[in-house]
Coordinates of C-alpha atoms and ligand atoms in Angstrom, one line a residue:
M1 CA 18.9 -78.5 86.8
C2 CA 20.8 -76.6 89.5
G3 CA 24.4 -75.5 89.8
I4 CA 26.7 -76.8 92.4
I5 CA 30.3 -75.9 93.4
G6 CA 32.7 -77.0 96.1
Y7 CA 36.1 -75.7 97.1
I8 CA 39.0 -77.0 99.3
G9 CA 42.3 -75.1 99.3
Y10 CA 44.2 -72.2 100.7
R11 CA 42.0 -69.3 99.6
P12 CA 39.0 -68.0 101.6
C13 CA 36.4 -70.2 100.0
V14 CA 33.3 -68.0 100.1
P15 CA 34.4 -65.5 97.3
V16 CA 35.5 -68.5 95.2
L17 CA 32.0 -70.1 95.7
I18 CA 30.1 -66.9 94.9
D19 CA 32.2 -66.3 91.9
G20 CA 31.6 -69.8 90.6
L21 CA 27.9 -69.7 91.4
K22 CA 27.6 -66.5 89.3
R23 CA 29.1 -68.5 86.4
L24 CA 26.6 -71.3 87.1
E25 CA 23.6 -69.1 87.5
Y26 CA 22.4 -70.0 84.1
R27 CA 21.6 -73.4 85.5
G28 CA 19.0 -72.0 88.0
Y29 CA 18.4 -68.7 89.7
D30 CA 15.5 -68.9 92.1
S31 CA 17.5 -69.3 95.3
A32 CA 21.1 -69.9 96.4
G33 CA 23.2 -70.8 99.3
V34 CA 26.7 -71.6 100.7
A35 CA 28.0 -73.7 103.6
Y36 CA 31.5 -73.5 105.0
I37 CA 33.3 -74.7 108.1
Q38 CA 34.5 -71.9 110.4
E39 CA 35.2 -71.7 114.1
G40 CA 34.2 -75.2 114.8
E41 CA 30.8 -75.2 113.1
I42 CA 29.1 -75.5 109.7
N43 CA 27.7 -72.1 108.8
I44 CA 25.0 -72.0 106.2
I45 CA 23.8 -68.8 104.5
K46 CA 20.9 -69.0 102.0
S47 CA 18.7 -66.6 100.2
Q48 CA 15.7 -66.6 98.0
G49 CA 16.3 -65.0 94.5
K50 CA 19.5 -64.5 92.6
I51 CA 23.1 -64.8 93.7
S52 CA 23.2 -61.0 94.3
S53 CA 20.7 -61.4 97.1
L54 CA 22.9 -64.1 98.7
E55 CA 26.0 -61.9 98.3
E56 CA 24.3 -59.0 100.1
K57 CA 23.5 -61.3 103.0
I58 CA 27.0 -62.9 103.1
Y59 CA 28.9 -59.7 103.2
T60 CA 27.1 -58.3 106.2
K61 CA 28.7 -61.2 108.1
D62 CA 32.0 -61.3 109.9
P63 CA 35.1 -61.7 107.7
L64 CA 35.1 -65.1 106.3
H65 CA 38.3 -67.1 106.3
A66 CA 37.0 -70.6 105.8
T67 CA 38.9 -72.5 103.1
L68 CA 36.4 -75.4 102.7
G69 CA 32.9 -74.8 101.4
I70 CA 30.1 -75.8 99.1
G71 CA 27.6 -73.6 97.1
H72 CA 24.4 -74.1 95.2
T73 CA 22.1 -72.2 92.8
R74 CA 18.6 -73.7 92.5
W75 CA 16.0 -74.3 89.9
A76 CA 13.1 -75.5 91.9
T77 CA 11.6 -79.0 91.3
H78 CA 10.4 -80.2 94.8
G79 CA 9.3 -77.3 97.0
I80 CA 8.7 -73.7 96.0
P81 CA 11.6 -71.3 95.7
V82 CA 11.9 -70.0 99.3
E83 CA 14.8 -69.9 101.7
K84 CA 14.0 -73.0 103.6
N85 CA 14.1 -75.1 100.3
A86 CA 17.4 -73.5 99.1
H87 CA 20.5 -75.6 99.5
P88 CA 22.8 -76.5 101.3
H89 CA 20.8 -78.7 103.7
M90 CA 22.1 -79.8 107.0
D91 CA 21.5 -82.8 109.2
N92 CA 19.9 -82.5 112.6
D93 CA 23.2 -82.7 114.5
G94 CA 24.9 -79.9 112.5
N95 CA 27.6 -82.3 111.4
V96 CA 26.8 -82.9 107.7
A97 CA 26.0 -80.3 105.0
L98 CA 25.0 -81.2 101.4
I99 CA 24.2 -79.7 98.0
H100 CA 22.4 -81.6 95.3
N101 CA 21.5 -81.3 91.6
G102 CA 19.0 -83.9 90.4
I103 CA 15.8 -85.6 91.6
I104 CA 15.4 -88.3 94.2
E105 CA 12.4 -90.4 93.0
N106 CA 11.8 -92.5 96.2
Y107 CA 12.3 -89.6 98.6
Q108 CA 8.7 -89.8 100.0
E109 CA 9.0 -93.3 101.4
I110 CA 12.5 -92.7 102.8
K111 CA 11.3 -89.4 104.4
E112 CA 8.4 -91.2 106.1
D113 CA 10.8 -93.9 107.5
L114 CA 13.3 -91.3 108.7
I115 CA 10.5 -89.2 110.4
S116 CA 9.4 -92.3 112.2
E117 CA 12.9 -92.7 113.4
G118 CA 12.9 -89.2 114.8
Y119 CA 14.6 -87.2 112.0
K120 CA 13.3 -83.7 111.6
F121 CA 12.8 -82.3 108.2
L122 CA 13.0 -78.5 107.7
S123 CA 12.3 -78.2 103.9
D124 CA 9.9 -79.6 101.3
T125 CA 12.7 -80.8 99.1
D126 CA 13.5 -84.3 97.9
T127 CA 17.2 -83.5 98.7
E128 CA 16.9 -83.4 102.4
V129 CA 16.6 -87.2 102.7
L130 CA 20.1 -87.4 101.4
V131 CA 21.7 -85.4 104.2
H132 CA 19.8 -87.4 106.8
L133 CA 20.7 -90.7 105.3
I134 CA 24.4 -89.8 105.1
S135 CA 24.2 -88.6 108.7
K136 CA 22.7 -91.9 109.7
G137 CA 25.2 -93.9 107.8
Y138 CA 28.0 -91.8 109.3
K139 CA 26.8 -92.5 112.8
E140 CA 26.8 -96.2 112.0
T141 CA 30.2 -96.4 110.2
N142 CA 32.1 -93.3 111.2
H143 CA 33.5 -93.2 107.7
P144 CA 32.4 -90.7 105.0
L145 CA 32.8 -93.1 102.1
S146 CA 30.7 -95.8 103.9
A147 CA 28.2 -93.2 104.9
I148 CA 27.8 -91.9 101.3
R149 CA 27.5 -95.4 100.0
Y150 CA 25.0 -96.2 102.6
C151 CA 22.8 -93.3 101.4
L152 CA 23.3 -93.9 97.7
E153 CA 22.4 -97.6 98.0
R154 CA 19.0 -96.6 99.3
I155 CA 17.9 -94.0 96.8
Q156 CA 16.7 -94.0 93.3
G157 CA 17.0 -91.1 90.9
S158 CA 19.6 -88.7 89.6
Y159 CA 22.2 -86.7 91.6
A160 CA 25.3 -84.8 91.7
I161 CA 26.2 -84.1 95.3
G162 CA 28.8 -82.2 97.4
V163 CA 29.1 -83.1 101.1
L164 CA 31.0 -81.6 104.1
F165 CA 31.5 -83.3 107.4
L166 CA 32.2 -81.0 110.4
D167 CA 34.7 -83.4 112.0
R168 CA 36.5 -83.8 108.6
P169 CA 37.6 -80.2 107.9
N170 CA 40.2 -81.3 105.4
E171 CA 37.9 -83.3 103.1
L172 CA 35.3 -82.5 100.5
W173 CA 33.2 -85.4 99.2
A174 CA 31.2 -85.7 96.0
A175 CA 29.3 -88.3 94.0
R176 CA 27.3 -88.5 90.7
E177 CA 24.6 -90.5 89.0
S178 CA 22.9 -89.1 85.8
S179 CA 23.7 -85.4 86.7
P180 CA 26.8 -83.6 85.6
L181 CA 29.7 -83.3 88.0
I182 CA 33.4 -82.6 87.3
V183 CA 36.4 -82.2 89.6
G184 CA 38.9 -79.4 89.0
V185 CA 42.4 -80.2 89.9
G186 CA 44.5 -77.2 91.0
V187 CA 47.8 -76.7 92.9
G188 CA 47.1 -76.8 96.6
E189 CA 43.4 -76.5 95.9
N190 CA 40.7 -78.6 94.3
F191 CA 37.1 -78.0 93.1
I192 CA 33.9 -79.7 92.3
A193 CA 31.3 -78.2 90.0
S194 CA 28.4 -78.9 87.6
D195 CA 30.3 -77.2 84.8
L196 CA 33.8 -76.1 83.9
P197 CA 33.2 -72.3 83.8
A198 CA 32.6 -72.3 87.6
F199 CA 36.3 -72.9 88.3
L200 CA 37.8 -71.9 85.0
P201 CA 39.7 -68.8 86.5
Y202 CA 41.6 -71.3 88.7
T203 CA 42.3 -74.4 86.7
K204 CA 41.6 -76.1 83.3
D205 CA 42.7 -79.5 84.6
V206 CA 39.6 -81.7 85.0
I207 CA 38.6 -85.2 86.1
F208 CA 35.3 -86.3 84.6
L209 CA 33.4 -88.4 87.2
E210 CA 31.4 -91.2 85.8
D211 CA 28.0 -92.4 87.1
G212 CA 28.5 -94.5 90.2
E213 CA 31.7 -92.8 91.3
I214 CA 32.4 -91.0 94.6
A215 CA 35.3 -88.5 95.0
R216 CA 37.2 -87.4 98.0
L217 CA 39.1 -84.2 97.7
D218 CA 41.7 -82.6 100.0
R219 CA 44.0 -79.7 99.4
E220 CA 46.7 -81.9 97.8
G221 CA 44.8 -84.5 95.8
V222 CA 41.7 -86.3 94.6
D223 CA 40.8 -90.0 95.1
V224 CA 37.9 -91.6 93.3
F225 CA 36.0 -94.7 94.5
S226 CA 33.4 -96.9 93.0
K227 CA 30.0 -96.7 94.7
E228 CA 29.4 -100.4 93.9
S229 CA 32.6 -101.9 95.4
G230 CA 34.1 -99.0 97.4
G231 CA 37.4 -99.7 95.6
V232 CA 39.7 -97.1 94.2
V233 CA 39.1 -96.1 90.5
E234 CA 42.1 -94.8 88.5
K235 CA 41.2 -91.5 86.7
E236 CA 42.9 -89.5 84.1
V237 CA 43.3 -85.7 84.4
K238 CA 42.4 -83.9 81.2
T239 CA 43.2 -80.3 80.2
I240 CA 40.3 -78.4 78.6
P241 CA 41.4 -75.7 76.1
W242 CA 38.7 -73.2 77.1
D243 CA 39.7 -69.7 77.8
I244 CA 38.2 -67.8 80.7
T245 CA 37.3 -64.9 78.4
L246 CA 34.9 -67.2 76.7
A247 CA 33.0 -67.5 80.0
Q248 CA 32.9 -63.7 80.6
K249 CA 30.7 -61.0 79.0
G250 CA 33.7 -59.3 77.4
G251 CA 32.1 -55.8 77.4
F252 CA 28.7 -56.9 76.2
K253 CA 25.6 -56.1 78.3
H254 CA 24.4 -59.7 78.1
F255 CA 25.9 -63.1 77.4
M256 CA 23.2 -63.6 74.8
L257 CA 24.3 -60.7 72.8
K258 CA 28.0 -61.7 73.2
E259 CA 27.2 -65.2 72.0
I260 CA 25.1 -63.9 69.0
M261 CA 28.0 -61.6 68.0
E262 CA 30.5 -64.5 68.4
Q263 CA 28.9 -66.5 65.6
P264 CA 31.5 -65.7 62.9
R265 CA 34.2 -67.1 65.2
V266 CA 31.9 -70.1 66.0
I267 CA 31.5 -70.9 62.3
Q268 CA 35.3 -70.8 61.9
E269 CA 35.8 -73.1 64.9
A270 CA 33.2 -75.6 63.8
L271 CA 34.8 -75.8 60.4
S272 CA 38.3 -75.8 61.7
G273 CA 40.3 -78.8 60.6
R274 CA 37.3 -80.3 58.8
I275 CA 37.7 -79.0 55.3
D276 CA 40.7 -79.4 53.1
Y277 CA 40.1 -76.3 51.0
K278 CA 43.0 -77.0 48.7
N279 CA 41.8 -80.5 47.7
R280 CA 38.1 -79.6 48.3
S281 CA 37.5 -82.5 50.5
L282 CA 36.2 -83.2 54.0
I283 CA 38.2 -84.4 57.0
L284 CA 35.8 -86.1 59.4
P285 CA 37.6 -89.1 60.9
E286 CA 34.7 -89.6 63.3
L287 CA 32.5 -90.5 60.4
D288 CA 35.3 -92.5 58.6
S289 CA 35.0 -95.1 61.3
L290 CA 31.2 -95.5 61.0
F291 CA 29.1 -97.0 58.3
L292 CA 27.0 -95.2 55.6
P293 CA 23.6 -95.2 57.2
E294 CA 20.5 -96.3 55.3
K295 CA 18.4 -94.1 57.5
I296 CA 19.1 -91.5 60.3
H297 CA 17.1 -90.8 63.4
I298 CA 17.8 -87.5 65.0
V299 CA 16.9 -87.0 68.6
A300 CA 17.2 -83.7 70.5
C301 CA 15.3 -81.0 72.5
G302 CA 14.5 -77.3 72.1
T303 CA 17.0 -75.4 69.9
S304 CA 19.0 -78.5 69.3
F305 CA 15.9 -80.1 67.9
H306 CA 15.4 -77.2 65.5
A307 CA 19.0 -77.7 64.3
G308 CA 18.3 -81.4 63.8
F309 CA 15.2 -80.6 61.9
W310 CA 17.1 -78.2 59.6
G311 CA 19.7 -81.0 59.2
K312 CA 17.0 -83.4 58.0
Y313 CA 16.2 -81.2 55.0
L314 CA 19.9 -81.1 54.1
L315 CA 20.7 -84.8 54.7
E316 CA 17.7 -85.8 52.5
R317 CA 18.6 -83.3 49.8
L318 CA 22.4 -83.7 49.6
A319 CA 22.9 -87.3 50.8
K320 CA 19.5 -88.8 49.9
V321 CA 19.3 -90.5 53.2
P322 CA 15.9 -90.7 54.9
V323 CA 15.8 -88.8 58.2
E324 CA 13.4 -88.9 61.1
V325 CA 13.6 -86.2 63.7
D326 CA 12.2 -86.5 67.1
I327 CA 11.8 -84.4 70.2
A328 CA 13.6 -86.5 72.8
S329 CA 10.8 -86.5 75.4
E330 CA 8.5 -88.1 72.8
F331 CA 11.1 -90.4 71.2
R332 CA 11.9 -92.1 74.5
Y333 CA 8.2 -93.0 75.2
R334 CA 7.2 -94.2 71.7
S335 CA 8.5 -97.4 70.2
P336 CA 11.0 -96.3 67.6
I337 CA 12.0 -98.9 65.0
I338 CA 15.7 -98.7 64.3
G339 CA 17.0 -101.1 61.6
E340 CA 20.5 -102.6 61.5
K341 CA 22.1 -100.2 59.1
E342 CA 20.5 -97.1 60.6
M343 CA 22.2 -94.5 62.8
V344 CA 20.9 -92.4 65.7
V345 CA 22.2 -88.9 65.8
V346 CA 21.8 -87.2 69.2
I347 CA 22.2 -83.4 69.3
S348 CA 22.8 -81.5 72.6
Q349 CA 24.8 -78.4 73.4
S350 CA 25.2 -79.3 77.1
G351 CA 25.3 -83.0 76.6
E352 CA 23.4 -83.4 79.8
T353 CA 19.7 -82.9 78.8
A354 CA 17.8 -85.6 80.6
D355 CA 15.4 -86.5 77.9
T356 CA 18.0 -86.5 75.2
L357 CA 20.3 -88.7 77.3
A358 CA 17.4 -91.1 78.1
G359 CA 16.8 -91.4 74.3
L360 CA 20.5 -92.1 73.8
R361 CA 20.6 -94.8 76.5
M362 CA 17.4 -96.4 75.2
V363 CA 18.7 -96.8 71.6
K364 CA 22.1 -98.0 72.9
E365 CA 20.3 -100.7 74.8
M366 CA 18.5 -101.6 71.5
G367 CA 22.0 -102.0 70.0
A368 CA 21.9 -98.9 67.8
V369 CA 25.0 -96.9 66.8
V370 CA 24.9 -93.4 68.2
L371 CA 26.7 -90.4 66.8
G372 CA 26.6 -87.4 69.2
I373 CA 26.8 -83.8 68.1
C374 CA 27.8 -82.0 71.3
N375 CA 29.5 -78.9 72.6
V376 CA 30.7 -79.9 76.0
V377 CA 33.7 -82.2 76.1
G378 CA 33.3 -84.8 78.9
S379 CA 29.5 -84.5 79.1
S380 CA 27.3 -87.5 79.3
V381 CA 26.3 -87.4 75.6
A382 CA 29.9 -87.0 74.6
R383 CA 31.0 -90.0 76.8
E384 CA 28.1 -92.3 75.9
S385 CA 27.9 -91.8 72.2
D386 CA 29.8 -94.2 69.9
K387 CA 31.4 -91.3 68.1
V388 CA 31.1 -87.6 68.7
L389 CA 31.4 -84.6 66.4
F390 CA 32.2 -81.7 68.8
T391 CA 30.7 -78.4 67.8
Q392 CA 33.6 -76.4 69.2
A393 CA 31.5 -73.4 70.0
G394 CA 33.1 -72.7 73.5
P395 CA 30.9 -72.3 76.6
E396 CA 27.4 -71.1 76.0
I397 CA 26.2 -69.3 79.1
S398 CA 23.0 -67.5 78.0
V399 CA 19.9 -69.6 78.8
A400 CA 18.6 -68.7 75.3
S401 CA 20.7 -70.9 73.0
T402 CA 22.2 -69.0 70.0
K403 CA 25.7 -69.8 68.9
A404 CA 25.2 -73.5 69.8
M405 CA 22.6 -73.9 67.0
C406 CA 24.9 -72.1 64.5
S407 CA 27.7 -74.6 65.3
Q408 CA 25.3 -77.6 65.2
M409 CA 24.1 -76.5 61.7
I410 CA 27.7 -76.3 60.4
V411 CA 28.3 -79.8 61.7
L412 CA 25.1 -81.1 60.2
L413 CA 25.9 -79.5 56.8
L414 CA 29.4 -81.1 56.9
M415 CA 27.8 -84.4 57.7
A416 CA 25.3 -84.1 54.7
L417 CA 28.2 -83.2 52.4
Y418 CA 30.3 -86.1 53.7
F419 CA 27.5 -88.7 53.2
G420 CA 26.5 -87.1 49.9
D421 CA 30.1 -87.3 48.7
K422 CA 30.6 -90.9 49.8
K423 CA 27.3 -92.0 48.2
G424 CA 27.8 -89.9 45.1
T425 CA 24.5 -88.1 45.5
I426 CA 26.0 -84.7 45.4
S427 CA 27.5 -83.1 42.3
K428 CA 31.0 -81.6 42.4
K429 CA 29.6 -78.3 41.3
I430 CA 27.3 -78.0 44.3
K431 CA 29.9 -79.3 46.7
Y432 CA 32.5 -76.8 45.5
E433 CA 30.1 -74.0 45.5
I434 CA 29.2 -74.7 49.2
F435 CA 32.9 -75.1 50.1
D436 CA 33.8 -71.8 48.5
N437 CA 31.0 -70.0 50.2
L438 CA 31.8 -71.7 53.6
G439 CA 35.3 -70.3 53.3
S440 CA 34.0 -66.7 53.3
L441 CA 30.8 -67.1 55.4
A442 CA 32.4 -66.0 58.7
N443 CA 33.8 -62.8 57.2
V444 CA 30.6 -61.9 55.5
L445 CA 28.6 -62.5 58.6
E446 CA 31.1 -60.5 60.8
A447 CA 30.7 -57.5 58.5
E448 CA 27.0 -57.8 58.5
L449 CA 26.2 -58.2 62.2
P450 CA 26.4 -54.6 63.3
S451 CA 23.9 -53.3 60.8
M452 CA 21.7 -56.4 61.5
R453 CA 21.6 -55.4 65.1
E454 CA 20.6 -51.8 64.2
M455 CA 17.8 -53.2 62.0
A456 CA 16.7 -55.6 64.8
K457 CA 16.5 -52.7 67.3
S458 CA 14.4 -50.5 65.1
L459 CA 12.0 -53.3 64.2
A460 CA 11.7 -54.4 67.8
I461 CA 10.6 -50.9 68.8
E462 CA 8.2 -50.7 65.9
Y463 CA 6.6 -54.0 66.7
S464 CA 6.7 -53.9 70.5
F465 CA 2.9 -53.4 70.5
A466 CA 2.3 -57.0 69.4
R467 CA 1.3 -59.6 72.0
S468 CA 1.5 -62.5 69.4
F469 CA 3.7 -63.3 66.4
F470 CA 3.8 -65.9 63.7
Y471 CA 7.1 -67.0 62.3
L472 CA 6.7 -68.5 58.9
G473 CA 9.0 -70.3 56.5
R474 CA 9.1 -73.2 54.1
G475 CA 11.7 -75.9 53.3
L476 CA 15.0 -75.1 55.1
N477 CA 13.3 -72.0 56.6
Y478 CA 10.6 -73.9 58.4
P479 CA 12.9 -75.2 61.2
L480 CA 14.3 -71.7 61.4
A481 CA 10.8 -70.3 61.8
L482 CA 10.3 -72.6 64.7
E483 CA 13.5 -71.4 66.2
G484 CA 12.7 -67.7 65.7
A485 CA 9.4 -68.2 67.6
L486 CA 11.1 -70.1 70.4
K487 CA 13.7 -67.3 70.9
L488 CA 11.1 -64.6 71.0
K489 CA 8.8 -66.3 73.5
E490 CA 11.5 -67.5 75.8
I491 CA 13.2 -64.1 76.5
S492 CA 10.5 -61.5 75.7
Y493 CA 7.5 -63.5 76.9
I494 CA 5.6 -62.6 73.7
H495 CA 3.5 -65.4 72.4
A496 CA 5.0 -66.7 69.1
E497 CA 4.2 -69.7 66.9
G498 CA 6.4 -71.1 64.2
Y499 CA 4.6 -72.5 61.2
A500 CA 5.3 -73.9 57.8
S501 CA 3.8 -71.0 55.8
G502 CA 1.9 -73.3 53.5
E503 CA 0.0 -74.6 56.6
M504 CA -1.4 -71.2 57.6
K505 CA -4.4 -71.5 55.4
H506 CA -5.4 -74.8 57.3
G507 CA -6.4 -72.9 60.4
P508 CA -3.9 -70.5 61.9
I509 CA -4.7 -67.7 59.5
A510 CA -8.0 -67.2 61.4
L511 CA -5.9 -65.4 64.1
I512 CA -4.5 -62.8 61.7
D513 CA -5.6 -59.2 62.3
P514 CA -3.8 -55.8 62.3
S515 CA -2.5 -56.5 65.8
F516 CA -1.0 -59.9 64.9
P517 CA 2.3 -59.5 62.9
S518 CA 4.0 -62.3 61.0
F519 CA 7.8 -62.6 60.7
V520 CA 8.2 -64.2 57.3
L521 CA 11.4 -65.9 55.9
A522 CA 11.1 -65.2 52.2
T523 CA 14.6 -65.9 51.0
K524 CA 15.8 -67.0 47.5
D525 CA 15.0 -70.6 47.0
N526 CA 12.6 -72.8 44.9
L527 CA 9.7 -72.0 47.2
F528 CA 10.1 -68.2 47.2
Q529 CA 7.0 -67.5 45.0
K530 CA 4.9 -69.8 47.1
V531 CA 5.9 -67.8 50.2
V532 CA 5.0 -64.6 48.4
S533 CA 1.5 -66.1 47.9
N534 CA 1.3 -66.9 51.6
V535 CA 2.3 -63.3 52.5
K536 CA -0.5 -62.0 50.2
E537 CA -3.0 -64.2 52.1
I538 CA -1.9 -62.6 55.3
Q539 CA -2.0 -59.1 53.9
A540 CA -5.6 -59.7 52.6
R541 CA -6.5 -60.1 56.3
K542 CA -4.7 -56.9 57.2
G543 CA -1.9 -58.7 59.0
P544 CA 1.4 -56.7 59.3
V545 CA 4.4 -58.5 57.8
I546 CA 8.1 -58.3 58.6
C547 CA 10.1 -60.1 55.9
L548 CA 13.6 -61.4 55.8
T549 CA 14.6 -61.4 52.2
H550 CA 17.3 -60.3 49.8
A551 CA 17.9 -57.1 47.8
G552 CA 16.4 -57.5 44.3
L553 CA 13.6 -59.9 45.3
E554 CA 10.1 -58.6 44.7
I555 CA 8.0 -58.8 47.7
N556 CA 5.9 -55.9 49.2
V557 CA 5.6 -56.0 53.0
D558 CA 5.3 -53.5 55.9
S559 CA 8.9 -54.0 57.0
R560 CA 11.5 -55.5 54.7
W561 CA 14.9 -56.7 56.0
D562 CA 17.4 -57.6 53.3
I563 CA 20.1 -60.0 54.2
P564 CA 23.1 -61.3 52.1
Y565 CA 22.5 -64.3 49.8
M566 CA 25.2 -66.9 49.7
G567 CA 23.3 -69.8 48.2
D568 CA 20.0 -70.9 49.8
I569 CA 21.7 -73.2 52.3
L570 CA 24.2 -70.7 53.8
T571 CA 21.5 -68.0 53.9
S572 CA 20.3 -69.8 57.0
F573 CA 23.4 -68.5 58.8
F574 CA 22.0 -65.0 58.3
I575 CA 18.4 -65.8 59.1
L576 CA 19.4 -67.3 62.4
P577 CA 21.2 -64.3 63.9
A578 CA 18.6 -61.9 62.5
E579 CA 15.9 -63.8 64.5
Q580 CA 18.1 -63.9 67.5
L581 CA 18.9 -60.2 67.4
F582 CA 15.2 -59.3 66.9
A583 CA 14.2 -61.4 70.0
Y584 CA 17.1 -59.9 72.0
E585 CA 16.3 -56.3 71.1
M586 CA 12.6 -56.9 71.8
A587 CA 13.4 -58.4 75.3
V588 CA 15.8 -55.5 76.0
Y589 CA 13.2 -52.9 74.9
L590 CA 10.5 -54.5 77.0
G591 CA 12.9 -54.5 80.0
K592 CA 13.1 -58.3 80.4
D593 CA 15.9 -60.3 82.1
V594 CA 17.6 -61.5 78.9
D595 CA 20.2 -63.9 80.3
Q596 CA 18.0 -65.3 83.0
P597 CA 14.4 -65.6 81.7
R598 CA 11.7 -66.5 84.1
N599 CA 11.0 -70.2 84.8
L600 CA 13.9 -71.5 82.7
A601 CA 17.3 -73.0 83.3
K602 CA 20.1 -73.7 80.9
S603 CA 20.4 -77.4 81.1
V604 CA 17.3 -79.4 81.7
T605 CA 18.8 -82.3 83.6
V606 CA 15.4 -83.4 84.9
E607 CA 12.7 -85.1 83.0
Ligands
LIG701 O1 21.8 -78.6 75.9 P1 20.8 -79.0 74.9 O2 21.2 -78.6 73.6 O3 20.5 -80.5 75.0 O4 19.5 -78.2 75.4 C1 18.3 -78.4 74.7 C2 17.3 -77.4 75.1 O5 17.0 -77.4 76.5 C3 17.7 -75.9 74.8 O6 18.0 -75.8 73.4 C4 16.6 -74.9 75.2 O7 15.5 -75.1 74.4 C5 17.1 -73.5 75.1 N1 16.6 -72.7 76.2 C6 16.6 -72.8 73.8 O8 17.1 -71.5 73.8

């Protein structure tokens, strides 16, 4: 849940580290720091707050010419976000500096032992035991690999670490276990980072470290070792086709807005190569090699969970396959029953969400077949699933997930069509209708987005008085109501609850009064009239109503927002950006930090 970066090469390292940290800031932004070797000592500069505060501190220093360094941006777990708890941490001799993303579960007992041996702790973090253990191991063995192994053999938990040794100014060391870490391979320079955007301006050539691997980088090359045996591990260098422009704001004020507006392209990318429009058939080789499941279990968190929940309605409707959807943090601690011909589908944008990964590993141990739906190539979900359908959305930087859900929904729709086709549960007419509409969806959405943004802006201003919102929908629109509420609360800090509109009368309607608006999804489907009745129940209690609907549908509300109709399924691809834009404009109007909302981080790599 933090961002780490390391550099060894020929450039002054501090600007490279700062630049990379800014692109990792979505992973945590309560404090930051860098360490570099210059003039015979390890220098550490840390600051509470965002990278900009660190930058101000750094550039009051003498010119920095160090070419080896590490950097960290923190999302606090152990110890409050103050300077002493920011990374890097240093050993008592000033010989080892370390950055860490993860959690050391047995740090308390190790800390007590080390204190009794005379080690001094300067922070409240779990991380600090790592630097002292490595320092201790280094004194005993005088070898970085042995020292790191010495440390890692004694700890339990998750980590991605970067380590510098003062007397090894030509080496950068790294290791991982259950936290993301990749190595960037350049020419005359090499990198480590939690995520590719950190070093994307310099290289797209990547080595994916596996759990239990330790890497040694110098300017010319990278060696990887097994933590277990200490032996060399052969690794492949892969080129990732991401463009640096995808990891930049590209003229937009916020990443969130850029990513919302990118959704037409995201739809095209997620569909790309997967539909043969001429023969009206699907090309999903990842599914060809699996079986037709008798039941599907979907496991995910947050927005990815909402995509999965939306997928359940479609898979049951089009493919007639029963689907259970679970929040991963619940799934991993209940006792799910997974039969032989059943499949587990794990959905994650980052591919590193700790609860989702734990669910994946649990079912793998039970012998289940896992299909991953994932955005990040080389991530843990991508590597550990039996098959992966990549969502191909490009890097998502905004903490509030937007385009990822759009791409996940496309993939889930294709899956439902594929299974429906194979099982003969979907008529040609419906299939062809969806194919035809999918072919023009991106263009229609592209044309619509600018006016949707204008509408979102004026509604946000009109409803900025509200301290609470309901988001209501039925059927396919119910998961979208949950997502609309999540978006609003996470970036505008307005309380919002997503409900199945038919459930309102069983309790929540008690909250309705003139100050409590409802954002209702009343689009054209078999449940429209029932939603109209639910709206009337709210209006009878003087609750204001904003309604997403279509021109020509009869529904009287305070604020009506007409969106295009492309069949009830594809209408979801207009509801989603409408909700995202409303939340975005509300947060901007209220002056909130859209891309870095308080208390959150992009990938939740801790439990
Ligand atoms: O990377 P993942 O899709 O596994 O992430 C899951 C959630 O942490 C994520 O969707 C989170 O809820 C977002 N902040 C929602 O905007």
